Each structure stands twice: as structure tokens, then as C-alpha cells.
Amino acid sequence: MRVADPVLGYVGWVLRARALGFSNITARGFDIAQAQIKRARLAARNLSGLPGVNLTFDVADLADRLPESDASIDLTLCLYSALSHLPVASLKDISTEIARVTSGHFITTVRPVGSTPTAFFDSVENVRRLKQDHVRDRCEIDLSDGRRLAFGFHLFTAVELRNHFSGCFDIEDLRGLTCSLSIYAGLPVEPRTLARR
């Protein structure tokens, strides 16, 4: 199984794939943040030694052309609202590029319009103020320790997400999930899209 994992951080899927019988797993995880690469390498330190598991981690941007050749990836994961941090105008090009390298399935998770607010990097209990500006696609968070975070963040509708990917993938499933699996405190797994080529 060949996997691309943009905006990595959670490598538990490797264990799930092994449990499902996949004996050869080659995966490239990437993120724009060197800190996330370090986190992923630390999280994967025990997995890399498993027979048949080959994991690499790179600093790269999902908005750039992917180095993988056409249809060379069996599964592309784009979890933890990675798409929400990208300019909405770029999503058509990004979905086309993901489709170019993906021969199998694409799974993404995003935060939907109307979802429960989250502090992303800390627990909600430590938030003094959280503002999601839907017009500017911007989130501002003031934490109780004095830190202030502000970043681009888009909340999706199901129709919008389907429109961005239906031209490149056959959408198999589009639904909200209610699990609370997290790589960050307070960050639940979001609604997902499962699509195949």
C-alpha cells in the first residue's frame, strides 16, 4: 500500500493498515511545519522498524505540485482540517493535484459550518475568546495564559466540499463523525470525505 499523508501528525493508521493485513506500507508524510515533521518522526519511531513499513517525512506544501508520479498513491490522507487552512480559491487546483497522484482512495476531514468550536491547540476550557470570521475565513483565539492565535481557517458545507472534489473523485461517503481522536488537545476528528478514483 502506497500512502501520501499531507499535514501529518497521526501515524496510527499504519497500525490499522497492518491489522487489516497490509504487509507492505510505503508512506510519505509531509507538512509545512518542521515542528510537525519532528512530532511525526517521534510518533513513528517504533513503527519504522516494523517489517515492510517504510515511512518518510518531508517539509512540503500541499499547495505545491506533489512529487509523486501520476496514479502512484493507493491512499491519500488529508486529515485534521488541512484543507481549511488553504485559500478556498486554490482548492480546485489542490483537488486536481491530489487526484493526479491518487489511484485509489482519498480521505479528508474538515470542520463544517456550524460545528462545535474548538481551540485547536489547547483545550476549550483555556480559551477566553474564540472568533471564527466566516466572511474572511479567519480564526482568532485568545487563551487564558495571554497567548493570542490568529490564522486563516475555512469552515465547509457538505455541498461545497462535494463540489471541490466530485470532478476528480467519485464521492463514496460524506458525513459527520462524532469521535474524539486528537493530535492536539481539544481537536476532534471532523466530518470526512471518502472518495475513490
mmCIF file of C-alpha atoms in Angstrom:
data_model
loop_
_atom_site.group_PDB
_atom_site.id
_atom_site.type_symbol
_atom_site.label_atom_id
_atom_site.label_comp_id
_atom_site.label_asym_id
_atom_site.label_seq_id
_atom_site.Cartn_x
_atom_site.Cartn_y
_atom_site.Cartn_z
ATOM 1 C CA MET A 1 0.000 0.000 0.000
ATOM 2 C CA ARG A 2 1.418 3.390 -1.032
ATOM 3 C CA VAL A 3 0.196 6.333 1.046
ATOM 4 C CA ALA A 4 0.580 10.106 0.947
ATOM 5 C CA ASP A 5 -0.243 11.910 4.199
ATOM 6 C CA PRO A 6 -0.226 15.714 3.834
ATOM 7 C CA VAL A 7 -0.301 17.605 7.105
ATOM 8 C CA LEU A 8 0.700 14.556 9.042
ATOM 9 C CA GLY A 9 0.726 14.062 12.747
ATOM 10 C CA TYR A 10 -1.276 10.948 13.410
ATOM 11 C CA VAL A 11 0.503 7.785 12.263
ATOM 12 C CA GLY A 12 -1.851 5.309 13.954
ATOM 13 C CA TRP A 13 -3.310 4.467 10.546
ATOM 14 C CA VAL A 14 -0.144 2.396 9.927
ATOM 15 C CA LEU A 15 -1.109 0.060 12.764
ATOM 16 C CA ARG A 16 -4.679 -0.148 11.444
ATOM 17 C CA ALA A 17 -3.433 -0.992 7.958
ATOM 18 C CA ARG A 18 -1.194 -3.736 9.382
ATOM 19 C CA ALA A 19 -4.122 -5.132 11.378
ATOM 20 C CA LEU A 20 -6.160 -5.245 8.140
ATOM 21 C CA GLY A 21 -3.473 -7.398 6.538
ATOM 22 C CA PHE A 22 -1.363 -4.890 4.623
ATOM 23 C CA SER A 23 2.191 -6.162 4.948
ATOM 24 C CA ASN A 24 3.998 -3.598 2.777
ATOM 25 C CA ILE A 25 3.322 0.041 3.578
ATOM 26 C CA THR A 26 5.278 2.835 1.934
ATOM 27 C CA ALA A 27 4.223 6.286 3.041
ATOM 28 C CA ARG A 28 5.376 9.869 2.714
ATOM 29 C CA GLY A 29 4.082 12.289 5.286
ATOM 30 C CA PHE A 30 4.604 15.994 4.837
ATOM 31 C CA ASP A 31 3.729 19.291 6.425
ATOM 32 C CA ILE A 32 4.773 22.917 6.019
ATOM 33 C CA ALA A 33 5.915 22.999 9.663
ATOM 34 C CA GLN A 34 9.234 21.466 10.673
ATOM 35 C CA ALA A 35 7.789 21.010 14.195
ATOM 36 C CA GLN A 36 5.100 18.687 12.793
ATOM 37 C CA ILE A 37 7.759 16.671 10.962
ATOM 38 C CA LYS A 38 9.622 16.230 14.245
ATOM 39 C CA ARG A 39 6.388 15.193 16.003
ATOM 40 C CA ALA A 40 5.600 12.648 13.299
ATOM 41 C CA ARG A 41 9.096 11.164 13.380
ATOM 42 C CA LEU A 42 8.827 10.833 17.157
ATOM 43 C CA ALA A 43 5.370 9.236 16.899
ATOM 44 C CA ALA A 44 6.589 6.844 14.179
ATOM 45 C CA ARG A 45 9.872 5.832 15.790
ATOM 46 C CA ASN A 46 8.536 2.392 16.772
ATOM 47 C CA LEU A 47 6.629 1.879 13.514
ATOM 48 C CA SER A 48 9.541 2.442 11.143
ATOM 49 C CA GLY A 49 11.226 -0.704 12.409
ATOM 50 C CA LEU A 50 8.281 -2.953 11.552
ATOM 51 C CA PRO A 51 8.932 -5.339 8.640
ATOM 52 C CA GLY A 52 7.512 -3.964 5.391
ATOM 53 C CA VAL A 53 6.966 -0.434 6.738
ATOM 54 C CA ASN A 54 8.828 2.392 5.018
ATOM 55 C CA LEU A 55 7.936 5.873 6.297
ATOM 56 C CA THR A 56 9.486 9.158 5.153
ATOM 57 C CA PHE A 57 8.722 12.670 6.329
ATOM 58 C CA ASP A 58 9.326 15.906 4.430
ATOM 59 C CA VAL A 59 8.717 19.607 4.784
ATOM 60 C CA ALA A 60 6.428 20.426 1.850
ATOM 61 C CA ASP A 61 3.356 22.475 0.998
ATOM 62 C CA LEU A 62 0.077 20.872 -0.096
ATOM 63 C CA ALA A 63 -0.488 23.876 -2.372
ATOM 64 C CA ASP A 64 2.600 22.950 -4.437
ATOM 65 C CA ARG A 65 2.863 20.241 -7.077
ATOM 66 C CA LEU A 66 3.296 16.858 -5.405
ATOM 67 C CA PRO A 67 6.490 14.950 -6.296
ATOM 68 C CA GLU A 68 4.668 11.619 -6.663
ATOM 69 C CA SER A 69 4.100 10.371 -10.213
ATOM 70 C CA ASP A 70 0.635 10.017 -11.737
ATOM 71 C CA ALA A 71 -1.591 7.400 -10.056
ATOM 72 C CA SER A 72 1.266 6.226 -7.807
ATOM 73 C CA ILE A 73 -0.582 6.509 -4.465
ATOM 74 C CA ASP A 74 -3.152 3.964 -3.265
ATOM 75 C CA LEU A 75 -4.435 6.140 -0.423
ATOM 76 C CA THR A 76 -4.113 9.879 0.145
ATOM 77 C CA LEU A 77 -4.992 11.156 3.612
ATOM 78 C CA CYS A 78 -5.637 14.829 4.275
ATOM 79 C CA LEU A 79 -6.771 14.939 7.888
ATOM 80 C CA TYR A 80 -7.157 17.469 10.706
ATOM 81 C CA SER A 81 -8.739 20.204 8.595
ATOM 82 C CA ALA A 82 -5.650 20.718 6.464
ATOM 83 C CA LEU A 83 -7.882 21.939 3.637
ATOM 84 C CA SER A 84 -9.460 24.525 5.947
ATOM 85 C CA HIS A 85 -6.134 26.353 6.231
ATOM 86 C CA LEU A 86 -5.771 26.788 2.467
ATOM 87 C CA PRO A 87 -7.246 29.611 0.390
ATOM 88 C CA VAL A 88 -10.623 28.447 -0.894
ATOM 89 C CA ALA A 89 -9.705 29.697 -4.390
ATOM 90 C CA SER A 90 -6.832 27.174 -4.504
ATOM 91 C CA LEU A 91 -8.915 24.098 -3.637
ATOM 92 C CA LYS A 92 -9.796 23.221 -7.231
ATOM 93 C CA ASP A 93 -6.105 23.067 -8.187
ATOM 94 C CA ILE A 94 -5.270 21.163 -4.999
ATOM 95 C CA SER A 95 -8.046 18.616 -5.560
ATOM 96 C CA THR A 96 -6.855 18.138 -9.157
ATOM 97 C CA GLU A 97 -3.277 17.561 -7.963
ATOM 98 C CA ILE A 98 -4.384 15.098 -5.265
ATOM 99 C CA ALA A 99 -6.414 13.243 -7.902
ATOM 100 C CA ARG A 100 -3.406 13.171 -10.258
ATOM 101 C CA VAL A 101 -1.267 11.185 -7.799
ATOM 102 C CA THR A 102 -4.062 9.069 -6.259
ATOM 103 C CA SER A 103 -5.000 5.787 -7.931
ATOM 104 C CA GLY A 104 -7.180 4.601 -5.050
ATOM 105 C CA HIS A 105 -8.902 6.425 -2.215
ATOM 106 C CA PHE A 106 -8.729 9.947 -0.819
ATOM 107 C CA ILE A 107 -9.859 10.626 2.744
ATOM 108 C CA THR A 108 -10.087 14.103 4.201
ATOM 109 C CA THR A 109 -11.502 15.613 7.369
ATOM 110 C CA VAL A 110 -12.627 19.224 7.639
ATOM 111 C CA ARG A 111 -14.533 21.353 10.117
ATOM 112 C CA PRO A 112 -18.082 22.039 8.914
ATOM 113 C CA VAL A 113 -20.081 25.239 9.198
ATOM 114 C CA GLY A 114 -21.957 25.056 12.493
ATOM 115 C CA SER A 115 -19.526 22.657 14.153
ATOM 116 C CA THR A 116 -18.688 22.840 17.828
ATOM 117 C CA PRO A 117 -15.970 25.470 18.375
ATOM 118 C CA THR A 118 -12.500 24.158 19.108
ATOM 119 C CA ALA A 119 -9.327 25.796 20.353
ATOM 120 C CA PHE A 120 -7.230 23.566 18.043
ATOM 121 C CA PHE A 121 -4.011 23.757 20.067
ATOM 122 C CA ASP A 122 -5.372 23.797 23.611
ATOM 123 C CA SER A 123 -8.486 22.726 25.485
ATOM 124 C CA VAL A 124 -11.607 24.869 25.154
ATOM 125 C CA GLU A 125 -11.503 25.458 28.918
ATOM 126 C CA ASN A 126 -8.351 27.555 28.395
ATOM 127 C CA VAL A 127 -9.970 29.865 25.842
ATOM 128 C CA ARG A 128 -11.019 33.361 26.852
ATOM 129 C CA ARG A 129 -12.235 34.344 23.387
ATOM 130 C CA LEU A 130 -12.741 32.457 20.134
ATOM 131 C CA LYS A 131 -13.905 34.212 16.984
ATOM 132 C CA GLN A 132 -14.464 32.499 13.646
ATOM 133 C CA ASP A 133 -14.967 35.075 10.896
ATOM 134 C CA HIS A 134 -16.789 33.216 8.099
ATOM 135 C CA VAL A 135 -16.546 36.133 5.679
ATOM 136 C CA ARG A 136 -12.757 36.459 5.931
ATOM 137 C CA ASP A 137 -12.118 32.741 6.701
ATOM 138 C CA ARG A 138 -10.127 33.731 9.770
ATOM 139 C CA CYS A 139 -9.997 32.345 13.305
ATOM 140 C CA GLU A 140 -8.801 34.293 16.338
ATOM 141 C CA ILE A 141 -8.213 32.679 19.716
ATOM 142 C CA ASP A 142 -7.248 34.377 22.983
ATOM 143 C CA LEU A 143 -6.025 31.886 25.575
ATOM 144 C CA SER A 144 -6.159 32.346 29.342
ATOM 145 C CA ASP A 145 -2.329 32.365 29.546
ATOM 146 C CA GLY A 146 -2.205 35.531 27.397
ATOM 147 C CA ARG A 147 -1.329 33.906 24.079
ATOM 148 C CA ARG A 148 -3.222 35.082 21.028
ATOM 149 C CA LEU A 149 -3.500 32.978 17.888
ATOM 150 C CA ALA A 150 -4.858 34.172 14.548
ATOM 151 C CA PHE A 151 -4.841 32.162 11.336
ATOM 152 C CA GLY A 152 -6.744 31.517 8.136
ATOM 153 C CA PHE A 153 -9.440 28.898 8.580
ATOM 154 C CA HIS A 154 -12.406 27.990 6.367
ATOM 155 C CA LEU A 155 -15.469 26.054 7.544
ATOM 156 C CA PHE A 156 -17.053 23.885 4.832
ATOM 157 C CA THR A 157 -20.575 22.944 3.870
ATOM 158 C CA ALA A 158 -21.144 19.422 2.579
ATOM 159 C CA VAL A 159 -22.195 20.770 -0.820
ATOM 160 C CA GLU A 160 -19.068 22.900 -1.073
ATOM 161 C CA LEU A 161 -16.767 20.011 -0.202
ATOM 162 C CA ARG A 162 -18.538 17.755 -2.698
ATOM 163 C CA ASN A 163 -18.219 20.433 -5.404
ATOM 164 C CA HIS A 164 -14.457 20.763 -4.851
ATOM 165 C CA PHE A 165 -13.799 17.028 -5.220
ATOM 166 C CA SER A 166 -16.602 15.463 -7.292
ATOM 167 C CA GLY A 167 -14.942 16.449 -10.570
ATOM 168 C CA CYS A 168 -11.832 14.467 -9.599
ATOM 169 C CA PHE A 169 -13.188 11.627 -7.462
ATOM 170 C CA ASP A 170 -16.306 9.503 -7.129
ATOM 171 C CA ILE A 171 -17.603 10.512 -3.691
ATOM 172 C CA GLU A 172 -18.396 7.339 -1.744
ATOM 173 C CA ASP A 173 -19.251 8.919 1.589
ATOM 174 C CA LEU A 174 -19.688 12.391 3.029
ATOM 175 C CA ARG A 175 -20.753 12.576 6.650
ATOM 176 C CA GLY A 176 -20.095 13.921 10.082
ATOM 177 C CA LEU A 177 -18.173 11.868 12.600
ATOM 178 C CA THR A 178 -18.507 12.233 16.336
ATOM 179 C CA CYS A 179 -15.340 10.504 17.548
ATOM 180 C CA SER A 180 -12.857 12.480 19.566
ATOM 181 C CA LEU A 181 -9.466 11.261 18.431
ATOM 182 C CA SER A 182 -6.892 14.024 18.660
ATOM 183 C CA ILE A 183 -3.341 15.028 17.848
ATOM 184 C CA TYR A 184 -3.994 18.374 19.534
ATOM 185 C CA ALA A 185 -5.815 18.927 22.820
ATOM 186 C CA GLY A 186 -9.447 19.699 22.108
ATOM 187 C CA LEU A 187 -9.317 18.806 18.392
ATOM 188 C CA PRO A 188 -11.896 16.138 17.496
ATOM 189 C CA VAL A 189 -11.928 14.188 14.273
ATOM 190 C CA GLU A 190 -14.030 16.236 11.900
ATOM 191 C CA PRO A 191 -16.557 15.347 9.228
ATOM 192 C CA ARG A 192 -14.889 13.435 6.443
ATOM 193 C CA THR A 193 -14.992 12.748 2.756
ATOM 194 C CA LEU A 194 -14.121 9.332 1.395
ATOM 195 C CA ALA A 195 -13.595 9.314 -2.337
ATOM 196 C CA ARG A 196 -12.112 6.968 -4.899
ATOM 197 C CA ARG A 197 -10.708 7.373 -8.381
#
